[in-house]
Coordinates of N, CA and C in Angstrom, one line a residue:
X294 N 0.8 -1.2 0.0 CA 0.0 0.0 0.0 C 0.9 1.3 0.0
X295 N 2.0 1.1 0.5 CA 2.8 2.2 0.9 C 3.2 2.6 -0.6
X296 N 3.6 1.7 -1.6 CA 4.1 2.2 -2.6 C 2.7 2.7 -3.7
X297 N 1.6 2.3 -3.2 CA 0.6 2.8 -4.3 C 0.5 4.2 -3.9
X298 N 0.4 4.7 -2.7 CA 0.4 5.7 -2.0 C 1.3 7.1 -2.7
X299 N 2.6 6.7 -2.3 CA 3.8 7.1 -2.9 C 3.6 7.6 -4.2
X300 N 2.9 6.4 -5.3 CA 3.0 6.5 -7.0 C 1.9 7.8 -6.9
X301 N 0.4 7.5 -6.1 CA -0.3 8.6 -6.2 C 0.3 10.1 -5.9
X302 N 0.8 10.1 -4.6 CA 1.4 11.5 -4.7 C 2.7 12.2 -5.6
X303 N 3.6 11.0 -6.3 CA 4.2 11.7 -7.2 C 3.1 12.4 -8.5
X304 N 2.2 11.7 -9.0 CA 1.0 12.1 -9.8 C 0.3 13.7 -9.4
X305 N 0.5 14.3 -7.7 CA -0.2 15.0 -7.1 C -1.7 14.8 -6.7
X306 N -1.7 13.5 -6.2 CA -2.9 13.9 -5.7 C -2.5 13.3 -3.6
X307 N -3.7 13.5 -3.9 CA -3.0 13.2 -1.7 C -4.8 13.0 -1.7
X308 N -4.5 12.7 0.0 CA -5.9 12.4 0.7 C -7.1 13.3 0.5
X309 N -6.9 14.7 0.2 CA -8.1 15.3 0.0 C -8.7 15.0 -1.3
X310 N -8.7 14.3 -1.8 CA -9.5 13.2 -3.4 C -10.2 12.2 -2.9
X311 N -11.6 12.0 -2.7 CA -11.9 11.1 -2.6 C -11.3 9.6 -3.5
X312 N -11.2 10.1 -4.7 CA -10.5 9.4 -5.5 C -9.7 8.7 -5.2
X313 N -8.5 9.0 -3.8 CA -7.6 8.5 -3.5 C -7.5 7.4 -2.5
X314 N -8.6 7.3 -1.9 CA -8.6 6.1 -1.2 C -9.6 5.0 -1.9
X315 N -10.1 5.2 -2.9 CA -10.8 4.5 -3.8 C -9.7 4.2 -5.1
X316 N -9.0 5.0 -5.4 CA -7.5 4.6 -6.1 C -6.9 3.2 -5.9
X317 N -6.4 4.1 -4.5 CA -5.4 2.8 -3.5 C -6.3 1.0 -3.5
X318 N -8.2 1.5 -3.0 CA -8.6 0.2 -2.9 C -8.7 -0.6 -4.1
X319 N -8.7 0.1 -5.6 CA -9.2 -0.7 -6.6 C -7.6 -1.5 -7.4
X320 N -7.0 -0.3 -7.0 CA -5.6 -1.1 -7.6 C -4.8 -2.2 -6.8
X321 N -5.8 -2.3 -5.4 CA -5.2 -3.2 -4.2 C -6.1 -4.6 -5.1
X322 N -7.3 -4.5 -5.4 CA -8.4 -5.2 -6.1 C -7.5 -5.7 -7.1
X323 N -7.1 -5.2 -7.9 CA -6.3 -5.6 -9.0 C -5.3 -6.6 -8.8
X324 N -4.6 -5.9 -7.7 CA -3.0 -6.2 -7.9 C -3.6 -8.1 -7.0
X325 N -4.9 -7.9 -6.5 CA -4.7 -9.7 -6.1 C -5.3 -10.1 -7.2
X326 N -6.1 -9.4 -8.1 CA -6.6 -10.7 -9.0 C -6.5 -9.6 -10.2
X327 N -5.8 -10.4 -11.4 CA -5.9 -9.2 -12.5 C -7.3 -9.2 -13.6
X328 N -8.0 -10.8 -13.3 CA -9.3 -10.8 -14.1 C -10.2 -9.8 -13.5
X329 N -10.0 -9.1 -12.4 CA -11.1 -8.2 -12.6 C -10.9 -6.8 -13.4
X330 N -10.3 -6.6 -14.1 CA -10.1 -6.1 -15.0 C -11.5 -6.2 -16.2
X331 N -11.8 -8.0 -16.4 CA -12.1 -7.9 -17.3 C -13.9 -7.1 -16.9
X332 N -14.4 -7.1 -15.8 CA -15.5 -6.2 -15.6 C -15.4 -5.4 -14.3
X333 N -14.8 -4.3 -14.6 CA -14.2 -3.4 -13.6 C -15.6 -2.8 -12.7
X334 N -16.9 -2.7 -13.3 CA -18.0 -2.2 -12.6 C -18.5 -3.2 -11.4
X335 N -18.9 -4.5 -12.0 CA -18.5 -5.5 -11.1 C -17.5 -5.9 -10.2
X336 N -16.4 -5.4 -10.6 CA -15.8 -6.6 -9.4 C -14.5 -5.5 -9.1
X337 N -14.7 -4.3 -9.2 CA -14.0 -3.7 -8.8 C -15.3 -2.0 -7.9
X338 N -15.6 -1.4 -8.5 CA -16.0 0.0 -8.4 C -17.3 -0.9 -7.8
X339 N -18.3 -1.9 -7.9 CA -19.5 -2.3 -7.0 C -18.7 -2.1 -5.6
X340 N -17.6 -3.8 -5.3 CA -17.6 -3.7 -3.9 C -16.6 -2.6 -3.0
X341 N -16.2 -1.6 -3.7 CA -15.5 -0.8 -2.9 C -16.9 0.3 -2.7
X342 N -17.7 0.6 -3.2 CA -19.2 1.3 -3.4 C -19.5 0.4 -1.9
X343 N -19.9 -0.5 -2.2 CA -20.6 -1.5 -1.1 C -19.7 -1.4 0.4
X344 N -18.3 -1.5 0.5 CA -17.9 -1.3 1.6 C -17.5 0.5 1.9
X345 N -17.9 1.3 0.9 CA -17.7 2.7 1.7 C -19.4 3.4 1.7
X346 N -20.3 3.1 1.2 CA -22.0 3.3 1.6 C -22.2 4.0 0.5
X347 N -21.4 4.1 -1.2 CA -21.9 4.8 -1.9 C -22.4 3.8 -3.2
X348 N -22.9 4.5 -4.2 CA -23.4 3.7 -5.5 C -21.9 4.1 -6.1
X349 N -21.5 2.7 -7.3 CA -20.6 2.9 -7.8 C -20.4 4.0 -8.8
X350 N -21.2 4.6 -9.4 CA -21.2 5.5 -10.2 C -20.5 6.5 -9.2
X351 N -20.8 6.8 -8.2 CA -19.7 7.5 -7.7 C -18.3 7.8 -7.3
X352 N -17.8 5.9 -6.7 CA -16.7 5.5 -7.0 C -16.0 5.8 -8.7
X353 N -16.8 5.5 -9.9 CA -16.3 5.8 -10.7 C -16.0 7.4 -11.2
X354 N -16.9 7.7 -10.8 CA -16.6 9.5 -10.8 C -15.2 10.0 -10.1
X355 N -15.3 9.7 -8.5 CA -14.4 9.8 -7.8 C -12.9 9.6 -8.5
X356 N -12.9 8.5 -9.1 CA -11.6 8.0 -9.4 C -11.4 8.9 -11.2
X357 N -12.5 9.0 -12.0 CA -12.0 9.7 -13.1 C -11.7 11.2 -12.7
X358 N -12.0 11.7 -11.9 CA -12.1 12.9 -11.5 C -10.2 13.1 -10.7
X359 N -10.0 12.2 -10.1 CA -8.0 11.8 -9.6 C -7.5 11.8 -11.0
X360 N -8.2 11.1 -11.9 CA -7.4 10.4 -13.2 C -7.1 12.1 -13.7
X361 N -7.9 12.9 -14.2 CA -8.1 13.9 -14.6 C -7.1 14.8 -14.1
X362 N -7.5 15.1 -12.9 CA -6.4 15.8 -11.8 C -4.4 15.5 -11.8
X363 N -4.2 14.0 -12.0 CA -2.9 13.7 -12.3 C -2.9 13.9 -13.6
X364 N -4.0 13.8 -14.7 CA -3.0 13.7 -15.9 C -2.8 15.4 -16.0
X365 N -3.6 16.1 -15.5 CA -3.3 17.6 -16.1 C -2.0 18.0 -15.2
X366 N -1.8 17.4 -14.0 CA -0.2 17.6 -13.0 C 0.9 17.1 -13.9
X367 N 0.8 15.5 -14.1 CA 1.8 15.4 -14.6 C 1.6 14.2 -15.4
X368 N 1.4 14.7 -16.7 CA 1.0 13.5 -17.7 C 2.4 12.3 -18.1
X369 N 3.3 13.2 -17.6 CA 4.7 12.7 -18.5 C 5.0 11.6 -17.5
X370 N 4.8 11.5 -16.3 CA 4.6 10.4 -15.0 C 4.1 9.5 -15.4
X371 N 2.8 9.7 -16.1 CA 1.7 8.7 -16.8 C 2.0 7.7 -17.7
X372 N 2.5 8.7 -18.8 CA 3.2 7.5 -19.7 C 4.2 7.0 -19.1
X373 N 5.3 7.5 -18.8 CA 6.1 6.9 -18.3 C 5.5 4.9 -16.9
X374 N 4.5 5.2 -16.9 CA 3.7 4.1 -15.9 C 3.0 3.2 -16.6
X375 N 2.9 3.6 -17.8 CA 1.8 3.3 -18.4 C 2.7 2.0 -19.5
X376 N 3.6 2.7 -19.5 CA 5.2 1.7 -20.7 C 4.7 1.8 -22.0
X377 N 3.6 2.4 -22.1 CA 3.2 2.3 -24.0 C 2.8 4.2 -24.5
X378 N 2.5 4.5 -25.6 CA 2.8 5.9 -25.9 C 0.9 6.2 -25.4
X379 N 0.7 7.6 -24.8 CA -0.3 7.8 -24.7 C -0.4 9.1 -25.0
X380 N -1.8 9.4 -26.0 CA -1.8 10.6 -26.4 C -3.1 11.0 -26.1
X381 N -4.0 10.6 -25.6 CA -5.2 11.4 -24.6 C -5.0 10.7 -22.9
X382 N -5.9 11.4 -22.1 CA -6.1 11.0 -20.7 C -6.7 9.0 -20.8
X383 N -5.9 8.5 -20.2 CA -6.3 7.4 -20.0 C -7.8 6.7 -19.2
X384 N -8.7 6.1 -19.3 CA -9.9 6.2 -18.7 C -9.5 5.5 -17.3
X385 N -10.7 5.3 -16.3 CA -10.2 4.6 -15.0 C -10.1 3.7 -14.9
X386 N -10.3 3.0 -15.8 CA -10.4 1.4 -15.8 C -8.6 1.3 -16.2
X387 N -7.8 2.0 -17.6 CA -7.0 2.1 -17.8 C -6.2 2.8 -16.5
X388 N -6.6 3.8 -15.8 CA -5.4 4.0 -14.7 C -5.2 3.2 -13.7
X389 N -6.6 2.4 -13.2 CA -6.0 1.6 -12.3 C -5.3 0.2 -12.7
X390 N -5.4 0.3 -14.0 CA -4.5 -1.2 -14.5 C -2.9 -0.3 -14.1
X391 N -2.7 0.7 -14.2 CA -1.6 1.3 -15.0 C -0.7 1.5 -13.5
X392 N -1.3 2.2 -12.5 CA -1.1 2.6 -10.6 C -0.8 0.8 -10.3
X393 N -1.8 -0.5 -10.4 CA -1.4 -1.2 -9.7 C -0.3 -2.4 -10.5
X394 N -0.4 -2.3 -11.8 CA 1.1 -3.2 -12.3 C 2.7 -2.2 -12.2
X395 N 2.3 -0.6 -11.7 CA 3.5 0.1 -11.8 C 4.0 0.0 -10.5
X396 N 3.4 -0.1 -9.3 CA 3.5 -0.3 -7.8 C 3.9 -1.9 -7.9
X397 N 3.2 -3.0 -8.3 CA 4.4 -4.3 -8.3 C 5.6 -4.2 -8.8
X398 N 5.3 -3.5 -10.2 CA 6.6 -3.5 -10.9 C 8.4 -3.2 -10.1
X399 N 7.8 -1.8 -9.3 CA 8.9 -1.1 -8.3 C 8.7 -1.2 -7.3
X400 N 8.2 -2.5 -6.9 CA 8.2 -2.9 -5.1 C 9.6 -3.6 -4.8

């Protein structure tokens, strides 16, 4: 956790983002199982919804609204995390693949 932490604040975001602790939990989601990937509303943005009392549409907001916020700070962080060329903002499904294989990668 400490290093997903870390990757977020080099990006600029910190605890006042909701985003950020729904960041940290979906890329924690990930990083144990990478098939949830393949339905991120399900099995990622439902049960972090369900364990903080909101509807996921909000977790998803939360977290594109972080996404938004780092890429306009520092996009160049992004690709660089990302290992492939990126020429718009990546969606949240795409940042939290990108936050929790870059946190294994440099553990």
């Amino acid at each position: 956790m400490q290093k997903l932490e870390e990757t977020l604040r080099a990006l600029g975001l910190n605890q006042t983002y909701t985003g950020y602790e729904n960041l940290i939990k979906a890329a924690q989601i990930v990083m144990a199982d990478r098939h949830t990937l393949y339905s991120v509303t399900k099995s990622i943005y439902m049960p972090i919804a369900e364990e903080r009392g909101f509807c996921w549409s909000a977790i998803e907001r939360s977290i594109r609204t972080a996404v938004k916020r780092a890429w306009k700070l520092n996009p160049e962080l992004i690709k660089t995390m990302a290992g492939y060329s990126l020429a718009i903002q990546p969606t949240a499904a795409e940042f939290i693949e990108m936050i929790a294989l870059y946190a294994q990668r440099t553990e």
